[in-house]
Amino acid sequence: MFKFLKDWFGGSASAGGAKQVRGETVEYNGYRITPTPLVEGGQFRVSGEIESVADPEKKHSFIRSDLVAGQDEACDFTVLKARLMIDQLGDSLFDR
């Protein structure tokens, strides 16, 4: 019963150590974006890291609620979401 509830509410990803894959790093407007989708129940949760090229100490990791069917699609969608965050927030992204 509890496993069902954990799976239903997404607890298995953090509690069970969901498998994370790593996509190809791309550069965009002075930042490096690395897709790191999480494998969850045969799908991939959009997840990634954004790093400043000028200051590699500045890093931001994010996990989205979006789930997609394929690993390549998840990596592409992660890059798209990261570009939007960079365009909207710039360096203030690292203040969070």
CSV table of N, CA and C in Angstrom, one decimal:
chain,number,residue,atom,x,y,z
A,1,MET,N,0.8,-1.2,0.0
A,1,MET,CA,0.0,0.0,0.0
A,1,MET,C,0.9,1.3,0.0
A,2,PHE,N,1.9,1.3,0.9
A,2,PHE,CA,2.7,2.5,1.0
A,2,PHE,C,3.5,2.7,-0.3
A,3,LYS,N,4.0,1.6,-0.9
A,3,LYS,CA,4.7,1.7,-2.2
A,3,LYS,C,3.9,2.4,-3.2
A,4,PHE,N,2.6,1.9,-3.3
A,4,PHE,CA,1.7,2.5,-4.3
A,4,PHE,C,1.5,4.0,-4.0
A,5,LEU,N,1.4,4.5,-2.8
A,5,LEU,CA,1.3,5.9,-2.5
A,5,LEU,C,2.6,6.7,-2.9
A,6,LYS,N,3.7,6.1,-2.5
A,6,LYS,CA,5.0,6.7,-2.9
A,6,LYS,C,5.1,6.9,-4.4
A,7,ASP,N,4.7,5.8,-5.2
A,7,ASP,CA,4.8,5.9,-6.6
A,7,ASP,C,3.8,6.9,-7.1
A,8,TRP,N,2.6,6.9,-6.6
A,8,TRP,CA,1.6,7.8,-7.0
A,8,TRP,C,2.0,9.3,-6.8
A,9,PHE,N,2.6,9.6,-5.7
A,9,PHE,CA,2.9,11.0,-5.4
A,9,PHE,C,4.4,11.3,-5.8
A,10,GLY,N,5.0,10.4,-6.5
A,10,GLY,CA,6.4,10.7,-7.0
A,10,GLY,C,7.5,10.5,-6.0
A,11,GLY,N,7.2,9.9,-4.8
A,11,GLY,CA,8.2,9.7,-3.8
A,11,GLY,C,9.3,8.7,-4.2
A,12,SER,N,9.0,7.8,-5.2
A,12,SER,CA,10.0,6.8,-5.5
A,12,SER,C,11.2,7.4,-6.2
A,13,ALA,N,11.1,8.5,-6.8
A,13,ALA,CA,12.2,9.1,-7.5
A,13,ALA,C,13.3,9.6,-6.6
A,14,SER,N,12.9,10.3,-5.5
A,14,SER,CA,14.0,10.8,-4.6
A,14,SER,C,14.3,9.7,-3.6
A,15,ALA,N,13.3,8.9,-3.1
A,15,ALA,CA,13.6,7.9,-2.1
A,15,ALA,C,14.3,6.7,-2.7
A,16,GLY,N,13.9,6.3,-3.9
A,16,GLY,CA,14.5,5.1,-4.5
A,16,GLY,C,15.7,5.4,-5.4
A,17,GLY,N,16.1,6.6,-5.5
A,17,GLY,CA,17.3,6.9,-6.3
A,17,GLY,C,17.0,6.7,-7.8
A,18,ALA,N,16.2,7.5,-8.4
A,18,ALA,CA,15.8,7.3,-9.8
A,18,ALA,C,17.1,7.4,-10.6
A,19,LYS,N,17.1,6.6,-11.7
A,19,LYS,CA,18.3,6.6,-12.6
A,19,LYS,C,18.3,8.0,-13.4
A,20,GLN,N,19.4,8.6,-13.4
A,20,GLN,CA,19.6,9.8,-14.1
A,20,GLN,C,20.5,9.6,-15.3
A,21,VAL,N,20.1,10.1,-16.4
A,21,VAL,CA,21.0,10.0,-17.6
A,21,VAL,C,21.6,11.4,-17.9
A,22,ARG,N,22.6,11.5,-18.7
A,22,ARG,CA,23.3,12.7,-18.9
A,22,ARG,C,23.3,13.0,-20.4
A,23,GLY,N,22.8,14.1,-20.8
A,23,GLY,CA,22.8,14.5,-22.3
A,23,GLY,C,24.1,15.3,-22.6
A,24,GLU,N,24.2,15.7,-23.8
A,24,GLU,CA,25.3,16.5,-24.3
A,24,GLU,C,25.2,17.9,-23.8
A,25,THR,N,26.3,18.5,-23.3
A,25,THR,CA,26.3,19.9,-22.8
A,25,THR,C,26.3,20.8,-24.0
A,26,VAL,N,25.5,21.8,-24.0
A,26,VAL,CA,25.5,22.9,-25.0
A,26,VAL,C,25.7,24.2,-24.4
A,27,GLU,N,26.3,25.2,-25.2
A,27,GLU,CA,26.5,26.5,-24.7
A,27,GLU,C,25.4,27.4,-25.3
A,28,TYR,N,25.0,28.4,-24.5
A,28,TYR,CA,23.9,29.3,-24.9
A,28,TYR,C,24.1,30.6,-24.1
A,29,ASN,N,24.4,31.7,-24.9
A,29,ASN,CA,24.5,33.1,-24.3
A,29,ASN,C,25.4,33.1,-23.0
A,30,GLY,N,26.5,32.5,-23.0
A,30,GLY,CA,27.4,32.6,-21.9
A,30,GLY,C,27.2,31.5,-20.8
A,31,TYR,N,26.3,30.6,-21.1
A,31,TYR,CA,26.0,29.5,-20.1
A,31,TYR,C,26.2,28.2,-20.7
A,32,ARG,N,26.4,27.2,-19.9
A,32,ARG,CA,26.5,25.8,-20.3
A,32,ARG,C,25.2,25.1,-19.8
A,33,ILE,N,24.5,24.4,-20.6
A,33,ILE,CA,23.3,23.6,-20.2
A,33,ILE,C,23.6,22.2,-20.4
A,34,THR,N,23.4,21.4,-19.3
A,34,THR,CA,23.6,20.0,-19.4
A,34,THR,C,22.3,19.3,-19.0
A,35,PRO,N,21.7,18.6,-19.9
A,35,PRO,CA,20.4,17.9,-19.6
A,35,PRO,C,20.8,16.7,-18.7
A,36,THR,N,20.0,16.4,-17.7
A,36,THR,CA,20.1,15.3,-16.8
A,36,THR,C,18.8,14.7,-16.5
A,37,PRO,N,18.1,14.2,-17.5
A,37,PRO,CA,16.7,13.7,-17.3
A,37,PRO,C,16.7,12.5,-16.3
A,38,LEU,N,15.6,12.4,-15.5
A,38,LEU,CA,15.5,11.3,-14.6
A,38,LEU,C,14.5,10.3,-15.2
A,39,VAL,N,14.9,9.0,-15.1
A,39,VAL,CA,14.1,7.9,-15.6
A,39,VAL,C,13.0,7.6,-14.5
A,40,GLU,N,11.8,7.7,-14.9
A,40,GLU,CA,10.7,7.4,-13.9
A,40,GLU,C,9.6,6.6,-14.6
A,41,GLY,N,9.5,5.4,-14.3
A,41,GLY,CA,8.4,4.5,-14.8
A,41,GLY,C,8.4,4.4,-16.3
A,42,GLY,N,9.6,4.3,-16.9
A,42,GLY,CA,9.6,4.2,-18.4
A,42,GLY,C,9.5,5.5,-19.1
A,43,GLN,N,9.4,6.6,-18.4
A,43,GLN,CA,9.4,8.0,-19.0
A,43,GLN,C,10.6,8.7,-18.4
A,44,PHE,N,10.8,10.0,-19.0
A,44,PHE,CA,11.9,10.8,-18.5
A,44,PHE,C,11.4,12.1,-18.0
A,45,ARG,N,11.8,12.5,-16.8
A,45,ARG,CA,11.4,13.8,-16.2
A,45,ARG,C,12.5,14.8,-16.6
A,46,VAL,N,12.0,15.9,-17.1
A,46,VAL,CA,12.9,17.0,-17.5
A,46,VAL,C,13.7,17.5,-16.3
A,47,SER,N,15.0,17.5,-16.5
A,47,SER,CA,15.9,17.9,-15.4
A,47,SER,C,17.3,18.3,-16.0
A,48,GLY,N,17.9,19.3,-15.4
A,48,GLY,CA,19.2,19.7,-16.0
A,48,GLY,C,20.0,20.6,-15.0
A,49,GLU,N,21.1,21.1,-15.6
A,49,GLU,CA,22.0,22.0,-14.8
A,49,GLU,C,22.4,23.1,-15.8
A,50,ILE,N,22.5,24.3,-15.2
A,50,ILE,CA,22.9,25.5,-15.9
A,50,ILE,C,24.1,26.0,-15.2
A,51,GLU,N,25.2,26.3,-15.9
A,51,GLU,CA,26.4,26.8,-15.3
A,51,GLU,C,26.9,28.0,-16.1
A,52,SER,N,27.4,29.0,-15.4
A,52,SER,CA,28.0,30.2,-16.0
A,52,SER,C,29.3,29.9,-16.6
A,53,VAL,N,29.5,30.3,-17.9
A,53,VAL,CA,30.8,30.1,-18.5
A,53,VAL,C,31.9,31.0,-17.9
A,54,ALA,N,31.5,32.2,-17.5
A,54,ALA,CA,32.4,33.2,-16.9
A,54,ALA,C,32.8,32.8,-15.5
A,55,ASP,N,31.9,32.2,-14.8
A,55,ASP,CA,32.2,31.8,-13.4
A,55,ASP,C,31.6,30.4,-13.1
A,56,PRO,N,32.4,29.3,-13.4
A,56,PRO,CA,32.0,28.0,-13.2
A,56,PRO,C,31.5,27.6,-11.8
A,57,GLU,N,31.7,28.5,-10.8
A,57,GLU,CA,31.2,28.3,-9.5
A,57,GLU,C,29.7,28.5,-9.4
A,58,LYS,N,29.2,29.3,-10.4
A,58,LYS,CA,27.8,29.6,-10.4
A,58,LYS,C,27.1,28.4,-11.2
A,59,LYS,N,26.3,27.6,-10.4
A,59,LYS,CA,25.5,26.5,-11.0
A,59,LYS,C,24.1,26.5,-10.5
A,60,HIS,N,23.2,26.1,-11.3
A,60,HIS,CA,21.8,26.0,-10.9
A,60,HIS,C,21.3,24.6,-11.5
A,61,SER,N,20.7,23.8,-10.6
A,61,SER,CA,20.1,22.6,-11.0
A,61,SER,C,18.6,22.7,-10.9
A,62,PHE,N,17.9,22.1,-11.8
A,62,PHE,CA,16.4,22.2,-11.8
A,62,PHE,C,15.8,20.9,-12.2
A,63,ILE,N,14.6,20.7,-11.7
A,63,ILE,CA,13.8,19.5,-12.1
A,63,ILE,C,12.4,20.1,-12.4
A,64,ARG,N,11.9,19.7,-13.5
A,64,ARG,CA,10.5,20.1,-13.9
A,64,ARG,C,9.5,19.0,-13.7
A,65,SER,N,8.3,19.4,-13.8
A,65,SER,CA,7.2,18.4,-13.6
A,65,SER,C,6.9,17.6,-14.9
A,66,ASP,N,7.5,18.1,-16.0
A,66,ASP,CA,7.2,17.6,-17.3
A,66,ASP,C,7.8,16.2,-17.5
A,67,LEU,N,7.0,15.2,-18.0
A,67,LEU,CA,7.5,13.9,-18.3
A,67,LEU,C,7.3,13.7,-19.8
A,68,VAL,N,8.3,13.1,-20.4
A,68,VAL,CA,8.3,12.8,-21.9
A,68,VAL,C,8.7,11.4,-22.1
A,69,ALA,N,8.3,10.9,-23.3
A,69,ALA,CA,8.5,9.4,-23.6
A,69,ALA,C,9.9,9.0,-23.8
A,70,GLY,N,10.7,9.8,-24.5
A,70,GLY,CA,12.1,9.4,-24.9
A,70,GLY,C,13.2,10.2,-24.3
A,71,GLN,N,14.3,9.6,-24.2
A,71,GLN,CA,15.5,10.3,-23.6
A,71,GLN,C,15.9,11.5,-24.5
A,72,ASP,N,16.0,11.3,-25.8
A,72,ASP,CA,16.4,12.4,-26.7
A,72,ASP,C,15.4,13.6,-26.6
A,73,GLU,N,14.2,13.3,-26.5
A,73,GLU,CA,13.1,14.3,-26.4
A,73,GLU,C,13.3,15.0,-25.1
A,74,ALA,N,13.6,14.3,-24.0
A,74,ALA,CA,13.8,14.9,-22.7
A,74,ALA,C,15.0,15.8,-22.7
A,75,CYS,N,16.0,15.4,-23.3
A,75,CYS,CA,17.2,16.3,-23.4
A,75,CYS,C,16.9,17.5,-24.2
A,76,ASP,N,16.2,17.4,-25.3
A,76,ASP,CA,15.9,18.6,-26.1
A,76,ASP,C,15.0,19.5,-25.4
A,77,PHE,N,14.0,19.0,-24.7
A,77,PHE,CA,13.0,19.8,-23.9
A,77,PHE,C,13.7,20.5,-22.7
A,78,THR,N,14.7,19.8,-22.1
A,78,THR,CA,15.5,20.4,-21.0
A,78,THR,C,16.2,21.6,-21.5
A,79,VAL,N,16.9,21.5,-22.7
A,79,VAL,CA,17.7,22.6,-23.2
A,79,VAL,C,16.7,23.8,-23.5
A,80,LEU,N,15.5,23.5,-24.1
A,80,LEU,CA,14.6,24.5,-24.4
A,80,LEU,C,14.1,25.2,-23.1
A,81,LYS,N,13.8,24.5,-22.1
A,81,LYS,CA,13.4,25.1,-20.8
A,81,LYS,C,14.5,25.9,-20.2
A,82,ALA,N,15.8,25.4,-20.2
A,82,ALA,CA,16.9,26.1,-19.7
A,82,ALA,C,17.1,27.4,-20.4
A,83,ARG,N,17.0,27.4,-21.7
A,83,ARG,CA,17.2,28.6,-22.5
A,83,ARG,C,16.1,29.7,-22.1
A,84,LEU,N,14.9,29.2,-21.9
A,84,LEU,CA,13.9,30.2,-21.4
A,84,LEU,C,14.2,30.8,-20.0
A,85,MET,N,14.7,29.9,-19.1
A,85,MET,CA,15.1,30.4,-17.8
A,85,MET,C,16.3,31.4,-17.9
A,86,ILE,N,17.2,31.1,-18.8
A,86,ILE,CA,18.4,32.0,-19.0
A,86,ILE,C,17.9,33.4,-19.6
A,87,ASP,N,17.0,33.3,-20.6
A,87,ASP,CA,16.5,34.5,-21.2
A,87,ASP,C,15.7,35.4,-20.2
A,88,GLN,N,14.9,34.7,-19.3
A,88,GLN,CA,14.1,35.4,-18.4
A,88,GLN,C,14.8,35.9,-17.1
A,89,LEU,N,15.8,35.1,-16.6
A,89,LEU,CA,16.4,35.4,-15.3
A,89,LEU,C,17.8,35.8,-15.4
A,90,GLY,N,18.6,35.4,-16.4
A,90,GLY,CA,20.0,35.7,-16.5
A,90,GLY,C,20.7,35.3,-15.3
A,91,ASP,N,21.7,36.1,-14.8
A,91,ASP,CA,22.5,35.7,-13.6
A,91,ASP,C,21.7,35.6,-12.3
A,92,SER,N,20.5,36.2,-12.3
A,92,SER,CA,19.7,36.1,-11.1
A,92,SER,C,19.2,34.7,-10.8
A,93,LEU,N,19.4,33.8,-11.8
A,93,LEU,CA,19.1,32.4,-11.7
A,93,LEU,C,19.9,31.8,-10.6
A,94,PHE,N,21.1,32.3,-10.4
A,94,PHE,CA,22.0,31.7,-9.4
A,94,PHE,C,21.7,32.3,-8.0
A,95,ASP,N,20.8,33.2,-7.8
A,95,ASP,CA,20.5,33.8,-6.5
A,95,ASP,C,19.5,33.0,-5.8
A,96,ARG,N,19.0,31.9,-6.4
A,96,ARG,CA,17.9,31.1,-5.8
A,96,ARG,C,18.4,30.0,-5.0
